[in-house]
mmCIF file of C-alpha atoms in Angstrom:
data_model
loop_
_atom_site.group_PDB
_atom_site.id
_atom_site.type_symbol
_atom_site.label_atom_id
_atom_site.label_comp_id
_atom_site.label_asym_id
_atom_site.label_seq_id
_atom_site.Cartn_x
_atom_site.Cartn_y
_atom_site.Cartn_z
ATOM 1 C CA UNK A 30 160.996 -26.976 -99.582
ATOM 2 C CA UNK A 31 161.426 -25.352 -96.268
ATOM 3 C CA UNK A 32 165.253 -23.912 -96.071
ATOM 4 C CA UNK A 33 167.257 -26.126 -93.456
ATOM 5 C CA UNK A 34 170.080 -26.141 -91.519
ATOM 6 C CA UNK A 35 173.317 -28.664 -92.204
ATOM 7 C CA UNK A 36 171.910 -30.211 -88.778
ATOM 8 C CA UNK A 37 168.687 -30.388 -89.894
ATOM 9 C CA UNK A 38 169.648 -31.976 -93.154
ATOM 10 C CA UNK A 39 171.819 -34.469 -91.446
ATOM 11 C CA UNK A 40 168.977 -35.493 -89.441
ATOM 12 C CA UNK A 41 166.379 -35.494 -92.080
ATOM 13 C CA UNK A 42 168.707 -37.983 -94.223
ATOM 14 C CA UNK A 43 169.246 -40.446 -91.208
ATOM 15 C CA UNK A 44 165.601 -40.609 -90.554
ATOM 16 C CA UNK A 45 164.691 -40.947 -94.078
ATOM 17 C CA UNK A 46 162.767 -37.323 -94.061
ATOM 18 C CA UNK A 47 163.136 -35.145 -96.854
ATOM 19 C CA UNK A 48 163.213 -32.310 -94.035
ATOM 20 C CA UNK A 49 162.917 -32.074 -90.273
ATOM 21 C CA UNK A 50 161.935 -29.272 -87.925
ATOM 22 C CA UNK A 51 163.388 -28.335 -84.465
ATOM 23 C CA UNK A 52 161.682 -30.082 -81.729
ATOM 24 C CA UNK A 53 160.843 -33.138 -83.728
ATOM 25 C CA UNK A 54 160.898 -36.623 -82.677
ATOM 26 C CA UNK A 55 162.731 -38.664 -85.207
ATOM 27 C CA UNK A 56 164.349 -41.712 -85.485
ATOM 28 C CA UNK A 57 167.698 -41.922 -86.881
ATOM 29 C CA UNK A 58 169.655 -44.882 -88.342
ATOM 30 C CA UNK A 59 173.299 -44.870 -87.147
ATOM 31 C CA UNK A 60 175.667 -45.227 -89.715
ATOM 32 C CA UNK A 61 178.716 -45.657 -86.932
ATOM 33 C CA UNK A 62 178.925 -46.737 -83.534
ATOM 34 C CA UNK A 63 182.422 -45.480 -81.476
ATOM 35 C CA UNK A 64 183.432 -46.379 -78.356
ATOM 36 C CA UNK A 65 186.466 -47.404 -76.583
ATOM 37 C CA UNK A 66 188.081 -49.797 -73.664
ATOM 38 C CA UNK A 67 186.621 -46.994 -70.990
ATOM 39 C CA UNK A 68 183.042 -46.812 -72.077
ATOM 40 C CA UNK A 69 182.553 -50.193 -73.815
ATOM 41 C CA UNK A 70 182.950 -53.619 -73.519
ATOM 42 C CA UNK A 71 183.151 -53.985 -69.739
ATOM 43 C CA UNK A 72 179.348 -51.866 -69.676
ATOM 44 C CA UNK A 73 178.075 -53.475 -72.895
ATOM 45 C CA UNK A 74 179.206 -57.182 -72.132
ATOM 46 C CA UNK A 75 176.995 -57.821 -69.342
ATOM 47 C CA UNK A 76 174.056 -56.135 -70.633
ATOM 48 C CA UNK A 77 174.139 -57.951 -74.089
ATOM 49 C CA UNK A 78 174.748 -61.248 -72.610
ATOM 50 C CA UNK A 79 171.690 -60.159 -70.802
ATOM 51 C CA UNK A 80 169.515 -59.322 -73.442
ATOM 52 C CA UNK A 81 170.718 -62.926 -75.248
ATOM 53 C CA UNK A 82 171.390 -60.550 -78.040
ATOM 54 C CA UNK A 83 174.575 -59.350 -80.426
ATOM 55 C CA UNK A 84 175.443 -56.661 -82.424
ATOM 56 C CA UNK A 85 173.138 -54.890 -85.217
ATOM 57 C CA UNK A 86 176.051 -54.689 -87.678
ATOM 58 C CA UNK A 87 179.938 -55.161 -86.709
ATOM 59 C CA UNK A 88 180.797 -53.440 -89.887
ATOM 60 C CA UNK A 89 179.833 -50.282 -88.804
ATOM 61 C CA UNK A 90 181.527 -50.464 -85.011
ATOM 62 C CA UNK A 91 184.528 -49.231 -84.072
ATOM 63 C CA UNK A 92 186.903 -49.870 -81.070
ATOM 64 C CA UNK A 93 189.589 -47.794 -79.669
ATOM 65 C CA UNK A 94 191.702 -48.761 -76.803
ATOM 66 C CA UNK A 95 193.015 -45.591 -75.526
ATOM 67 C CA UNK A 96 192.000 -44.540 -71.848
ATOM 68 C CA UNK A 97 193.501 -47.460 -69.989
ATOM 69 C CA UNK A 98 196.870 -47.847 -72.373
ATOM 70 C CA UNK A 99 199.431 -48.539 -71.452
ATOM 71 C CA UNK A 100 198.200 -50.389 -68.697
ATOM 72 C CA UNK A 101 199.750 -49.298 -65.520
ATOM 73 C CA UNK A 102 198.525 -51.337 -62.971
ATOM 74 C CA UNK A 103 195.946 -54.375 -62.664
ATOM 75 C CA UNK A 104 192.972 -52.912 -63.046
ATOM 76 C CA UNK A 105 193.812 -51.057 -66.322
ATOM 77 C CA UNK A 106 194.821 -54.667 -67.306
ATOM 78 C CA UNK A 107 191.576 -55.936 -66.559
ATOM 79 C CA UNK A 108 189.934 -53.415 -68.559
ATOM 80 C CA UNK A 109 191.703 -53.699 -71.400
ATOM 81 C CA UNK A 110 191.967 -57.686 -71.151
ATOM 82 C CA UNK A 111 187.875 -57.246 -71.522
ATOM 83 C CA UNK A 112 187.837 -55.169 -74.411
ATOM 84 C CA UNK A 113 190.246 -57.180 -76.082
ATOM 85 C CA UNK A 114 188.491 -60.341 -75.568
ATOM 86 C CA UNK A 115 185.422 -59.263 -76.358
ATOM 87 C CA UNK A 116 186.859 -57.711 -80.041
ATOM 88 C CA UNK A 117 187.862 -61.427 -80.418
ATOM 89 C CA UNK A 118 184.695 -63.007 -79.491
ATOM 90 C CA UNK A 119 182.393 -60.792 -81.855
ATOM 91 C CA UNK A 120 185.167 -60.618 -84.412
ATOM 92 C CA UNK A 121 184.935 -57.176 -84.681
ATOM 93 C CA UNK A 122 186.885 -55.706 -88.393
ATOM 94 C CA UNK A 123 187.474 -52.257 -86.654
ATOM 95 C CA UNK A 124 189.731 -52.674 -83.439
ATOM 96 C CA UNK A 125 192.481 -49.651 -82.892
ATOM 97 C CA UNK A 126 194.837 -51.268 -79.581
ATOM 98 C CA UNK A 127 196.915 -48.240 -78.390
ATOM 99 C CA UNK A 128 197.723 -46.416 -81.779
ATOM 100 C CA UNK A 129 196.240 -43.149 -80.440
ATOM 101 C CA UNK A 130 193.231 -41.131 -78.769
ATOM 102 C CA UNK A 131 189.666 -42.222 -80.335
ATOM 103 C CA UNK A 132 188.876 -38.538 -81.624
ATOM 104 C CA UNK A 133 191.971 -38.331 -83.852
ATOM 105 C CA UNK A 134 191.764 -42.521 -84.633
ATOM 106 C CA UNK A 135 188.700 -42.298 -86.039
ATOM 107 C CA UNK A 136 188.830 -39.696 -88.850
ATOM 108 C CA UNK A 137 192.862 -40.834 -89.492
ATOM 109 C CA UNK A 138 191.543 -44.553 -90.851
ATOM 110 C CA UNK A 139 188.533 -42.791 -92.826
ATOM 111 C CA UNK A 140 185.701 -43.697 -90.899
ATOM 112 C CA UNK A 141 184.154 -40.264 -90.685
ATOM 113 C CA UNK A 142 182.744 -38.994 -94.308
ATOM 114 C CA UNK A 143 180.105 -35.809 -94.646
ATOM 115 C CA UNK A 144 176.290 -37.206 -94.536
ATOM 116 C CA UNK A 145 176.768 -39.603 -91.679
ATOM 117 C CA UNK A 146 175.270 -40.178 -88.585
ATOM 118 C CA UNK A 147 177.345 -41.175 -85.776
ATOM 119 C CA UNK A 148 176.968 -42.013 -82.067
ATOM 120 C CA UNK A 149 180.443 -42.081 -79.642
ATOM 121 C CA UNK A 150 180.468 -43.563 -76.182
ATOM 122 C CA UNK A 151 182.494 -40.618 -75.310
ATOM 123 C CA UNK A 152 181.534 -36.953 -74.382
ATOM 124 C CA UNK A 153 183.871 -35.528 -76.869
ATOM 125 C CA UNK A 154 182.666 -37.521 -79.693
ATOM 126 C CA UNK A 155 180.960 -34.129 -81.457
ATOM 127 C CA UNK A 156 184.471 -34.327 -83.752
ATOM 128 C CA UNK A 157 182.941 -35.652 -85.911
ATOM 129 C CA UNK A 158 180.902 -32.190 -86.865
ATOM 130 C CA UNK A 159 184.570 -31.041 -88.683
ATOM 131 C CA UNK A 160 183.664 -33.485 -91.269
ATOM 132 C CA UNK A 161 180.261 -32.755 -91.953
ATOM 133 C CA UNK A 162 178.712 -35.757 -89.925
ATOM 134 C CA UNK A 163 176.431 -35.196 -87.184
ATOM 135 C CA UNK A 164 178.447 -37.034 -84.302
ATOM 136 C CA UNK A 165 177.295 -36.824 -80.440
ATOM 137 C CA UNK A 166 178.202 -38.937 -76.836
ATOM 138 C CA UNK A 167 176.051 -41.348 -75.691
ATOM 139 C CA UNK A 168 175.717 -42.713 -72.224
ATOM 140 C CA UNK A 169 175.890 -47.271 -72.062
ATOM 141 C CA UNK A 170 172.246 -47.397 -71.965
ATOM 142 C CA UNK A 171 171.518 -45.216 -75.313
ATOM 143 C CA UNK A 172 174.921 -47.505 -76.538
ATOM 144 C CA UNK A 173 173.064 -50.596 -75.988
ATOM 145 C CA UNK A 174 169.729 -49.849 -77.522
ATOM 146 C CA UNK A 175 172.331 -48.467 -80.623
ATOM 147 C CA UNK A 176 174.569 -51.440 -80.872
ATOM 148 C CA UNK A 177 171.046 -53.888 -81.140
ATOM 149 C CA UNK A 178 169.192 -52.110 -83.189
ATOM 150 C CA UNK A 179 171.255 -49.656 -84.853
ATOM 151 C CA UNK A 180 168.784 -46.843 -84.387
ATOM 152 C CA UNK A 181 167.973 -44.073 -81.518
ATOM 153 C CA UNK A 182 165.728 -41.493 -81.587
ATOM 154 C CA UNK A 183 166.479 -37.819 -81.386
ATOM 155 C CA UNK A 184 164.788 -34.409 -80.664
ATOM 156 C CA UNK A 185 165.907 -32.354 -83.269
ATOM 157 C CA UNK A 186 167.971 -29.788 -81.644
ATOM 158 C CA UNK A 187 167.692 -25.509 -82.977
ATOM 159 C CA UNK A 188 171.141 -24.235 -84.714
ATOM 160 C CA UNK A 189 173.560 -21.481 -82.881
ATOM 161 C CA UNK A 190 175.900 -19.958 -85.919
ATOM 162 C CA UNK A 191 179.065 -18.958 -84.662
ATOM 163 C CA UNK A 192 180.497 -17.025 -87.352
ATOM 164 C CA UNK A 193 184.167 -15.857 -87.004
ATOM 165 C CA UNK A 194 185.121 -13.236 -89.521
ATOM 166 C CA UNK A 195 188.835 -12.123 -90.474
ATOM 167 C CA UNK A 196 191.726 -14.178 -89.899
ATOM 168 C CA UNK A 197 193.312 -15.636 -86.074
ATOM 169 C CA UNK A 198 196.776 -13.791 -85.378
ATOM 170 C CA UNK A 199 200.165 -15.584 -84.935
ATOM 171 C CA UNK A 200 199.857 -17.536 -81.546
ATOM 172 C CA UNK A 201 196.047 -17.874 -81.797
ATOM 173 C CA UNK A 202 194.682 -20.884 -82.446
ATOM 174 C CA UNK A 203 191.462 -23.056 -82.531
ATOM 175 C CA UNK A 204 191.551 -23.556 -78.868
ATOM 176 C CA UNK A 205 191.433 -20.099 -78.388
ATOM 177 C CA UNK A 206 188.321 -19.887 -79.928
ATOM 178 C CA UNK A 207 186.856 -22.450 -78.263
ATOM 179 C CA UNK A 208 187.730 -21.162 -74.557
ATOM 180 C CA UNK A 209 186.899 -17.584 -75.746
ATOM 181 C CA UNK A 210 183.061 -19.405 -75.986
ATOM 182 C CA UNK A 211 183.226 -21.160 -73.282
ATOM 183 C CA UNK A 212 184.545 -18.516 -71.286
ATOM 184 C CA UNK A 213 181.450 -16.046 -72.679
ATOM 185 C CA UNK A 214 178.521 -18.562 -72.989
ATOM 186 C CA UNK A 215 179.254 -21.235 -69.998
ATOM 187 C CA UNK A 216 179.113 -24.767 -70.096
ATOM 188 C CA UNK A 217 175.558 -24.868 -70.547
ATOM 189 C CA UNK A 218 175.815 -22.045 -73.681
ATOM 190 C CA UNK A 219 174.774 -24.626 -76.043
ATOM 191 C CA UNK A 220 172.020 -26.142 -74.334
ATOM 192 C CA UNK A 221 171.498 -29.264 -76.025
ATOM 193 C CA UNK A 222 171.638 -27.197 -79.534
ATOM 194 C CA UNK A 223 173.195 -27.920 -82.543
ATOM 195 C CA UNK A 224 176.643 -25.418 -82.688
ATOM 196 C CA UNK A 225 177.332 -24.619 -86.542
ATOM 197 C CA UNK A 226 181.205 -23.019 -87.052
ATOM 198 C CA UNK A 227 181.125 -20.584 -89.813
ATOM 199 C CA UNK A 228 182.822 -17.713 -91.434
ATOM 200 C CA UNK A 229 186.291 -16.735 -92.665
ATOM 201 C CA UNK A 230 188.475 -17.750 -89.804
ATOM 202 C CA UNK A 231 186.685 -21.018 -89.596
ATOM 203 C CA UNK A 232 187.759 -21.823 -93.705
ATOM 204 C CA UNK A 233 190.942 -21.107 -93.308
ATOM 205 C CA UNK A 234 191.400 -23.288 -90.833
ATOM 206 C CA UNK A 235 193.084 -26.843 -90.974
ATOM 207 C CA UNK A 236 191.123 -30.174 -90.499
ATOM 208 C CA UNK A 237 193.521 -30.922 -87.410
ATOM 209 C CA UNK A 238 192.419 -27.395 -86.129
ATOM 210 C CA UNK A 239 188.338 -27.651 -86.953
ATOM 211 C CA UNK A 240 188.481 -30.963 -85.250
ATOM 212 C CA UNK A 241 189.272 -29.277 -81.861
ATOM 213 C CA UNK A 242 186.574 -26.661 -82.446
ATOM 214 C CA UNK A 243 183.733 -29.409 -83.028
ATOM 215 C CA UNK A 244 185.330 -31.287 -80.375
ATOM 216 C CA UNK A 245 185.070 -28.523 -77.665
ATOM 217 C CA UNK A 246 181.370 -27.771 -78.681
ATOM 218 C CA UNK A 247 180.831 -30.443 -75.945
ATOM 219 C CA UNK A 248 182.061 -27.779 -73.344
ATOM 220 C CA UNK A 249 179.265 -25.298 -74.660
ATOM 221 C CA UNK A 250 176.655 -27.795 -73.644
ATOM 222 C CA UNK A 251 176.351 -28.709 -77.407
ATOM 223 C CA UNK A 252 174.895 -31.968 -78.782
ATOM 224 C CA UNK A 253 176.931 -31.383 -81.859
ATOM 225 C CA UNK A 254 179.740 -29.456 -83.214
ATOM 226 C CA UNK A 255 179.411 -29.034 -87.083
ATOM 227 C CA UNK A 256 181.220 -27.344 -89.757
ATOM 228 C CA UNK A 257 179.897 -27.614 -93.403
ATOM 229 C CA UNK A 258 182.645 -29.806 -95.712
ATOM 230 C CA UNK A 259 184.728 -27.793 -98.488
ATOM 231 C CA UNK A 260 187.668 -28.356 -100.482
ATOM 232 C CA UNK A 261 189.806 -28.597 -96.941
ATOM 233 C CA UNK A 262 187.724 -31.245 -96.149
ATOM 234 C CA UNK A 263 187.776 -32.966 -99.741
ATOM 235 C CA UNK A 264 192.109 -32.962 -99.188
ATOM 236 C CA UNK A 265 191.763 -34.275 -95.709
ATOM 237 C CA UNK A 266 189.304 -37.622 -96.759
ATOM 238 C CA UNK A 267 191.645 -38.065 -99.894
ATOM 239 C CA UNK A 268 194.470 -38.463 -97.545
ATOM 240 C CA UNK A 269 192.698 -41.156 -95.746
ATOM 241 C CA UNK A 270 191.005 -42.981 -98.700
ATOM 242 C CA UNK A 271 187.654 -41.946 -97.637
ATOM 243 C CA UNK A 272 185.301 -40.945 -100.409
ATOM 244 C CA UNK A 273 184.129 -37.082 -99.993
ATOM 245 C CA UNK A 274 180.587 -37.699 -101.657
ATOM 246 C CA UNK A 275 178.219 -34.444 -102.648
ATOM 247 C CA UNK A 276 180.162 -32.243 -100.055
ATOM 248 C CA UNK A 277 178.021 -29.236 -101.903
ATOM 249 C CA UNK A 278 174.742 -30.338 -100.303
ATOM 250 C CA UNK A 279 175.922 -30.882 -96.593
ATOM 251 C CA UNK A 280 175.800 -27.156 -95.347
ATOM 252 C CA UNK A 281 172.854 -24.663 -94.539
ATOM 253 C CA UNK A 282 170.842 -23.412 -97.014
ATOM 254 C CA UNK A 283 171.153 -19.642 -96.759
ATOM 255 C CA UNK A 284 167.672 -18.829 -95.127
ATOM 256 C CA UNK A 285 167.496 -21.749 -92.447
ATOM 257 C CA UNK A 286 166.355 -20.374 -89.658
ATOM 258 C CA UNK A 287 169.338 -20.579 -86.702
ATOM 259 C CA UNK A 288 170.134 -18.133 -84.092
ATOM 260 C CA UNK A 289 173.242 -15.944 -85.284
ATOM 261 C CA UNK A 290 176.586 -14.770 -83.399
ATOM 262 C CA UNK A 291 179.575 -13.118 -84.459
ATOM 263 C CA UNK A 292 183.154 -12.447 -83.625
ATOM 264 C CA UNK A 293 185.878 -10.671 -84.905
ATOM 265 C CA UNK A 294 188.862 -13.532 -84.823
ATOM 266 C CA UNK A 295 191.622 -10.951 -85.618
ATOM 267 C CA UNK A 296 191.199 -9.289 -82.305
ATOM 268 C CA UNK A 297 191.233 -12.453 -80.274
ATOM 269 C CA UNK A 298 193.875 -12.824 -77.957
ATOM 270 C CA UNK A 299 195.518 -16.083 -75.900
ATOM 271 C CA UNK A 300 192.953 -17.576 -73.855
ATOM 272 C CA UNK A 301 193.588 -19.352 -70.461
ATOM 273 C CA UNK A 302 191.347 -20.988 -68.367
ATOM 274 C CA UNK A 303 191.419 -21.349 -64.358
ATOM 275 C CA UNK A 304 190.864 -23.763 -62.213
ATOM 276 C CA UNK A 305 188.735 -25.496 -61.954
ATOM 277 C CA UNK A 306 186.225 -24.980 -64.989
ATOM 278 C CA UNK A 307 186.692 -24.207 -68.904
ATOM 279 C CA UNK A 308 184.557 -21.659 -68.323
ATOM 280 C CA UNK A 309 187.062 -19.336 -66.288
ATOM 281 C CA UNK A 310 188.060 -18.132 -69.406
ATOM 282 C CA UNK A 311 190.200 -15.059 -70.114
ATOM 283 C CA UNK A 312 192.755 -13.337 -71.976
ATOM 284 C CA UNK A 313 196.158 -14.318 -71.211
ATOM 285 C CA UNK A 314 197.424 -11.177 -69.815
ATOM 286 C CA UNK A 315 194.729 -11.895 -66.708
ATOM 287 C CA UNK A 316 197.003 -14.404 -65.192
ATOM 288 C CA UNK A 317 200.459 -12.125 -64.461
ATOM 289 C CA UNK A 318 203.208 -13.807 -62.700
ATOM 290 C CA UNK A 319 201.466 -17.486 -62.228
ATOM 291 C CA UNK A 320 203.924 -19.655 -62.000
ATOM 292 C CA UNK A 321 203.825 -23.499 -63.181
ATOM 293 C CA UNK A 322 205.466 -26.524 -62.650
ATOM 294 C CA UNK A 323 204.002 -28.921 -65.300
ATOM 295 C CA UNK A 324 203.394 -27.894 -69.015
ATOM 296 C CA UNK A 325 201.152 -30.649 -70.738
ATOM 297 C CA UNK A 326 200.886 -31.211 -74.162
ATOM 298 C CA UNK A 327 198.484 -33.650 -75.185
ATOM 299 C CA UNK A 328 194.975 -35.249 -75.589
ATOM 300 C CA UNK A 329 192.424 -34.653 -78.389
ATOM 301 C CA UNK A 330 192.647 -31.088 -78.049
ATOM 302 C CA UNK A 331 196.049 -30.141 -77.777
ATOM 303 C CA UNK A 332 198.244 -32.598 -79.484
ATOM 304 C CA UNK A 333 197.158 -33.327 -83.301
ATOM 305 C CA UNK A 334 200.275 -32.634 -85.782
ATOM 306 C CA UNK A 335 198.826 -28.768 -85.823
ATOM 307 C CA UNK A 336 199.162 -28.851 -82.252
ATOM 308 C CA UNK A 337 202.967 -30.219 -82.118
ATOM 309 C CA UNK A 338 203.804 -27.805 -84.676
ATOM 310 C CA UNK A 339 202.865 -24.768 -83.075
ATOM 311 C CA UNK A 340 204.986 -26.011 -79.884
ATOM 312 C CA UNK A 341 207.845 -26.683 -81.914
ATOM 313 C CA UNK A 342 207.330 -23.188 -83.451
ATOM 314 C CA UNK A 343 207.697 -21.460 -80.022
ATOM 315 C CA UNK A 344 210.451 -24.116 -78.628
ATOM 316 C CA UNK A 345 212.276 -24.069 -81.348
ATOM 317 C CA UNK A 346 216.222 -23.263 -80.440
ATOM 318 C CA UNK A 347 215.528 -22.578 -76.766
ATOM 319 C CA UNK A 348 215.178 -25.044 -73.540
ATOM 320 C CA UNK A 349 212.033 -24.947 -71.011
ATOM 321 C CA UNK A 350 212.570 -23.174 -67.658
ATOM 322 C CA UNK A 351 214.382 -25.315 -65.492
ATOM 323 C CA UNK A 352 211.738 -25.696 -62.792
ATOM 324 C CA UNK A 353 209.041 -26.956 -65.490
ATOM 325 C CA UNK A 354 208.874 -30.407 -67.001
ATOM 326 C CA UNK A 355 207.549 -29.944 -70.429
ATOM 327 C CA UNK A 356 205.259 -33.609 -71.065
ATOM 328 C CA UNK A 357 204.215 -34.180 -74.510
ATOM 329 C CA UNK A 358 201.868 -37.362 -75.392
ATOM 330 C CA UNK A 359 200.999 -37.134 -79.497
ATOM 331 C CA UNK A 360 197.550 -38.243 -80.037
ATOM 332 C CA UNK A 361 198.273 -41.094 -82.183
ATOM 333 C CA UNK A 362 201.434 -42.831 -83.682
ATOM 334 C CA UNK A 363 200.313 -41.781 -86.837
ATOM 335 C CA UNK A 364 200.690 -37.875 -85.883
ATOM 336 C CA UNK A 365 204.017 -38.381 -83.632
ATOM 337 C CA UNK A 366 205.579 -40.051 -87.043
ATOM 338 C CA UNK A 367 204.532 -37.462 -88.960
ATOM 339 C CA UNK A 368 205.889 -35.056 -86.388
ATOM 340 C CA UNK A 369 209.089 -37.084 -86.244
ATOM 341 C CA UNK A 370 209.338 -36.485 -89.983
ATOM 342 C CA UNK A 371 209.265 -32.978 -90.315
ATOM 343 C CA UNK A 372 211.866 -32.654 -86.859
ATOM 344 C CA UNK A 373 208.874 -31.300 -84.935
ATOM 345 C CA UNK A 374 209.635 -33.868 -82.668
ATOM 346 C CA UNK A 375 213.206 -33.626 -82.274
ATOM 347 C CA UNK A 376 212.460 -29.893 -81.671
ATOM 348 C CA UNK A 377 210.601 -30.589 -79.005
ATOM 349 C CA UNK A 378 212.667 -32.573 -77.011
ATOM 350 C CA UNK A 379 215.788 -30.805 -77.691
ATOM 351 C CA UNK A 380 214.130 -27.877 -76.005
ATOM 352 C CA UNK A 381 213.394 -30.684 -72.898
ATOM 353 C CA UNK A 382 210.366 -32.220 -73.504
ATOM 354 C CA UNK A 383 209.543 -35.755 -72.152
ATOM 355 C CA UNK A 384 207.490 -37.972 -74.723
ATOM 356 C CA UNK A 385 204.860 -39.845 -73.566
ATOM 357 C CA UNK A 386 202.746 -43.078 -74.974
ATOM 358 C CA UNK A 387 199.814 -41.547 -77.804
ATOM 359 C CA UNK A 388 196.751 -42.553 -75.346
ATOM 360 C CA UNK A 389 194.540 -40.295 -73.299
ATOM 361 C CA UNK A 390 196.988 -40.361 -70.793
ATOM 362 C CA UNK A 391 196.682 -37.133 -68.377
ATOM 363 C CA UNK A 392 193.857 -35.560 -69.980
ATOM 364 C CA UNK A 393 191.104 -38.641 -68.095
ATOM 365 C CA UNK A 394 193.306 -39.143 -64.893
ATOM 366 C CA UNK A 395 195.156 -42.410 -66.097
ATOM 367 C CA UNK A 396 198.810 -42.798 -67.317
ATOM 368 C CA UNK A 397 201.182 -39.585 -66.524
ATOM 369 C CA UNK A 398 198.492 -38.215 -63.883
ATOM 370 C CA UNK A 399 199.466 -35.159 -62.627
ATOM 371 C CA UNK A 400 200.877 -35.171 -59.037
ATOM 372 C CA UNK A 401 199.399 -33.643 -55.753
ATOM 373 C CA UNK A 402 199.928 -29.584 -55.408
ATOM 374 C CA UNK A 403 201.118 -29.031 -58.847
ATOM 375 C CA UNK A 404 200.444 -26.067 -61.181
ATOM 376 C CA UNK A 405 199.901 -27.062 -64.844
ATOM 377 C CA UNK A 406 199.299 -25.607 -67.950
ATOM 378 C CA UNK A 407 197.774 -28.150 -70.518
ATOM 379 C CA UNK A 408 196.191 -27.997 -73.853
ATOM 380 C CA UNK A 409 193.683 -30.834 -72.215
ATOM 381 C CA UNK A 410 189.720 -30.193 -72.626
ATOM 382 C CA UNK A 411 188.790 -29.743 -69.107
ATOM 383 C CA UNK A 412 190.192 -28.674 -65.640
ATOM 384 C CA UNK A 413 187.757 -30.003 -63.191
ATOM 385 C CA UNK A 414 188.916 -30.654 -59.992
ATOM 386 C CA UNK A 415 190.541 -34.372 -59.940
ATOM 387 C CA UNK A 416 190.041 -34.372 -63.994
ATOM 388 C CA UNK A 417 193.911 -35.246 -64.358
ATOM 389 C CA UNK A 418 194.756 -36.869 -61.104
ATOM 390 C CA UNK A 419 195.254 -35.151 -57.878
ATOM 391 C CA UNK A 420 192.344 -33.407 -56.866
ATOM 392 C CA UNK A 421 195.317 -30.574 -54.997
ATOM 393 C CA UNK A 422 196.499 -29.800 -58.538
ATOM 394 C CA UNK A 423 195.374 -26.442 -60.035
ATOM 395 C CA UNK A 424 194.957 -27.146 -63.989
ATOM 396 C CA UNK A 425 194.896 -24.367 -66.395
ATOM 397 C CA UNK A 426 193.996 -24.871 -69.760
ATOM 398 C CA UNK A 427 195.223 -23.336 -72.729
ATOM 399 C CA UNK A 428 196.594 -23.853 -76.603
ATOM 400 C CA UNK A 429 199.807 -25.469 -77.543
ATOM 401 C CA UNK A 430 201.130 -22.045 -78.274
ATOM 402 C CA UNK A 431 200.389 -20.837 -74.964
ATOM 403 C CA UNK A 432 201.541 -23.871 -72.965
ATOM 404 C CA UNK A 433 204.527 -23.837 -74.750
ATOM 405 C CA UNK A 434 205.844 -19.908 -73.946
ATOM 406 C CA UNK A 435 204.423 -20.983 -70.341
ATOM 407 C CA UNK A 436 207.267 -23.576 -70.124
ATOM 408 C CA UNK A 437 209.974 -21.648 -71.053
ATOM 409 C CA UNK A 438 208.965 -18.915 -68.989
ATOM 410 C CA UNK A 439 208.254 -20.941 -65.858
ATOM 411 C CA UNK A 440 204.857 -19.127 -65.564
ATOM 412 C CA UNK A 441 201.934 -18.587 -67.477
ATOM 413 C CA UNK A 442 203.355 -16.393 -71.086
ATOM 414 C CA UNK A 443 201.775 -14.632 -73.962
ATOM 415 C CA UNK A 444 203.026 -16.919 -76.753
ATOM 416 C CA UNK A 445 202.953 -13.679 -78.686
ATOM 417 C CA UNK A 446 205.828 -12.024 -77.274
ATOM 418 C CA UNK A 447 208.195 -15.026 -77.960
ATOM 419 C CA UNK A 448 206.804 -15.257 -81.770
ATOM 420 C CA UNK A 449 207.739 -11.607 -82.126
#
């Protein structure tokens, strides 16, 4: 049989084929469709009514309320009410209301497993690839086709292998790996392809850190960001009560055709992306004496338990600069509870942080949005003009280590100097 990449194996399984080849058009059966209050019911409901049809399989639909909660105004209340009412009408069994960000809530409730083929109504849906599942974002029209038929057609992509050798140094995280890649290859570096992360440095990452790699594949322009499942995956799935299945099958064959890129994790410095693009990334020392007024630790790329731990490691026993507001919005209630149990949350609050709700919040320009004229350093995924609120805000992207160090210094700072 022809050697296959992980992406090809996942698409072949979804298409009911033994093998697929790059460039082929295949029809895939969907194992799970996820959408949230912003992307889902308010757009899907009128289209479904017009078609006079319903959902193909309620058990395979997951709805998460995370963008417009907690409701801050009449428009937010209207959007969330539509989602809640529709969920009741449809008798959806998997609804998560105001408990966290969809990309974190989905795996922590056991919905993602190796070998699955999933779609999400959000551009950062490639997060699911961290679990050896093929998952990508679709728009409302494509989602309409999925929820009515349970299928979607695909062009089989080429695979880009991003192989990271060595180990990350203290103070450097998966966020730094991705900002480096986005800075090097640009936001169209993936060009619809499937990116697969491999190598010793990737194997050493926790599941939460792997989720950051896969999530930010979207900023490379990739359709999917995959990591072959292993013992780390298996342990996480066991923890959340999800069966791992035959993880040995879901990996690229040694002779599979792919485009390889190799990197040394041990030499990677903390990265910072300047306004107004994640591709404006450079090593932290490229930004000397850049003052910040707001440090934001939040979003699916920067507020999971490992992220909160990293920030606490920098801030423990210290106080943020008096001119800085440090805002912390944990990625889910489960992650917040775990951080509280470990004392991590107490460390952040003692350093001067303000706690925000477990939602998308300022990352998507809703609750806790950034005021006009502010210079911000954030753990979020994007820093496009106006993304976090005011179009006048200057937003820099970095890891939780770097954001925490910058909150201490009142300017963009290298976390390695604090940790040493």
